[in-house]
Phi, psi and omega in degrees: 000136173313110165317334163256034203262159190270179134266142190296337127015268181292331195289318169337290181312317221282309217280306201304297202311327197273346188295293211278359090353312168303312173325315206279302206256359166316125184090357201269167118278128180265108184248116131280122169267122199268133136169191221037245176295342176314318177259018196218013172243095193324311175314302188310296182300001162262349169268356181303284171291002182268322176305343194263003180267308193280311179302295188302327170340290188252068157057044160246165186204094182278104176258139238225088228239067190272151170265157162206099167254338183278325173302323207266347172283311172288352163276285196291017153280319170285347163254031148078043209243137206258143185275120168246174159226206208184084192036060169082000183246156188249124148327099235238094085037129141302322164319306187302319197304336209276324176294291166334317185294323174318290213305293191263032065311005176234299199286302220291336180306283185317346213244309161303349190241352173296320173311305141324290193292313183301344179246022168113339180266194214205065145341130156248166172239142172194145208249174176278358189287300176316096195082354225030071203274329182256142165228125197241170192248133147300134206273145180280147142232110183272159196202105163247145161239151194301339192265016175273119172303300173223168188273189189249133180267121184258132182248120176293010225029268206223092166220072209295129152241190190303091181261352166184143144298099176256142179264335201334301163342282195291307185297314187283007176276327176304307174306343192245013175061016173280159143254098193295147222214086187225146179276161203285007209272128176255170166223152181250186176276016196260326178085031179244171206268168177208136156283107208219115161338141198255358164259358162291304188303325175307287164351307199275298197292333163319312193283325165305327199276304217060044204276127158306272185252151167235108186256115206252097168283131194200170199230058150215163204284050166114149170296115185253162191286193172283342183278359185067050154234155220242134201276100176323311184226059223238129167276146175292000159299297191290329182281323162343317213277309188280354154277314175328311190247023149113350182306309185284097186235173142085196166297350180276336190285345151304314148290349167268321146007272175306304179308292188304330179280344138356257155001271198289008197242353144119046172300113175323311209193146153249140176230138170250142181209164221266109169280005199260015183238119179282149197062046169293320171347270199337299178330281217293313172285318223229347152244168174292335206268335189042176170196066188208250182218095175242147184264154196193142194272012183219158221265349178291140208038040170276144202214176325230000000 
């Protein structure tokens, strides 16, 4: 017998433990937010679209929120047009803005749903411009130093956040058996582009969706304690508690940010979970074990 051969057995178990998790979220919504090591590691990324295949299969409507920032960094290294950023945010120009659009809403958009349509689903691609489904702002960023009276408003160009969600769009394609794909790109009513963080954007559409779930793939394994173990289960009480005092710091605290308003926006659950394990989705949705963070507005199944 093939030493890689499954036993039929286990496929069995794996299958009998996943019924009732189909049962439950069947007909639910999912907005994944797509991007790191998830998208730039070939196994990861064929196992990506192949979860986003199996989940509408079996009645979930995975709506589907991608980031590209290293793709949109290696273009414009090649045109030779420099990159700055502004507390972790990229300084958006119009030349650059023009470059972003390439990027995310033309390679990297176009490239996830060729990838979808390739395991078998059925993809739409769509930037937020499209219906004007995203409606953004330019986002303020203020920078005080103690020798400062007031702070200073710095302006980043066409760097956006989120002022409203229309679903029209987005409901009737799920409904029509698509999976919808979108780049984070807003319009104002001026009709100018804005580049809007894809876990914000992720975030804003669970709570317009009334989304069963929000899954923020990223690339370590899950929000950890001070003991460096990854905190299983968290009430938005508890995650409050741990930013207050300070666990939650750093590069993460934005993203657990957007997960907990998330929540509190009336998200069933949020999750952050390790994109770097391939079929994390699944993993998260479909066993006891997960593998990830799940966040939850109520203190039941909080843990570690």
């Amino acid at each position: 017998m093939n030493e890689h051969a499954r036993d039929p057995r286990l496929v069995v178990e794996i299958l009998s433990e996943a019924l009732p998790y189909i049962q439950r979220f069947s007909g639910k919504t999912v907005v994944v937010k797509y991007g790191g090591n998830a998208m730039t590691e070939d196994p990861l990324i064929d196992s990506f679209a192949r979860d986003m295949v199996l989940m509408k299969e079996v009645g979930i409507n995975p709506v589907v929120v991608h980031g590209g920032g290293p793709q949109i960094g290696d273009l414009l290294e090649r045109l030779n047009i420099e990159s700055r950023f502004v507390g972790g945010m990229r300084v958006t120009d119009a030349e650059t803005m023009d470059v972003v659009e390439m990027v995310l809403g033309g390679l990297v958009n176009k490239s996830i749903v060729n990838l979808i349509n390739r395991s078998g689903g059925k993809a739409i691609g769509l930037t937020g411009k499209d219906g004007a489904q995203i409606t953004a702002r330019q986002l303020r960023v203020e920078h005080q130093s103690p020798e400062m009276t007031a702070p200073e408003i710095i302006d980043i160009g066409h760097v956006g956040e989120v002022e409203h969600i229309a679903t029209d769009l987005i409901e009737m394609l799920t409904a029509r058996d698509f999976i919808p794909v979108i780049a984070p790109i807003g319009v104002d009513a001026e009709g100018h582009s804005y580049n809007i963080n894809a876990d914000l954007v992720a975030g804003k559409v669970a709570e317009a969706l009334s989304a069963e779930k929000l899954m923020l793939l990223t690339n370590v394994a899950g929000l950890m304690n001070a003991e460096d173990e990854v905190m299983t289960g968290l009430s938005t009480a508890q995650v409050d508690a741990l930013i207050s005092d300070g666990t939650i710091h750093g590069g993460m605290l934005p993203k657990i940010r957007c997960a907990l308003d998330a929540v509190k926006g009336g998200v069933a659950s949020s999750h952050i979970i390790d994109g770097r394990v391939p079929h994390a989705t699944l993993l998260e949705i479909f066993t006891n074990a997960g593998v990830g963070t799940l966040i939850t507005d109520t203190d039941e199944g909080a843990a570690d």
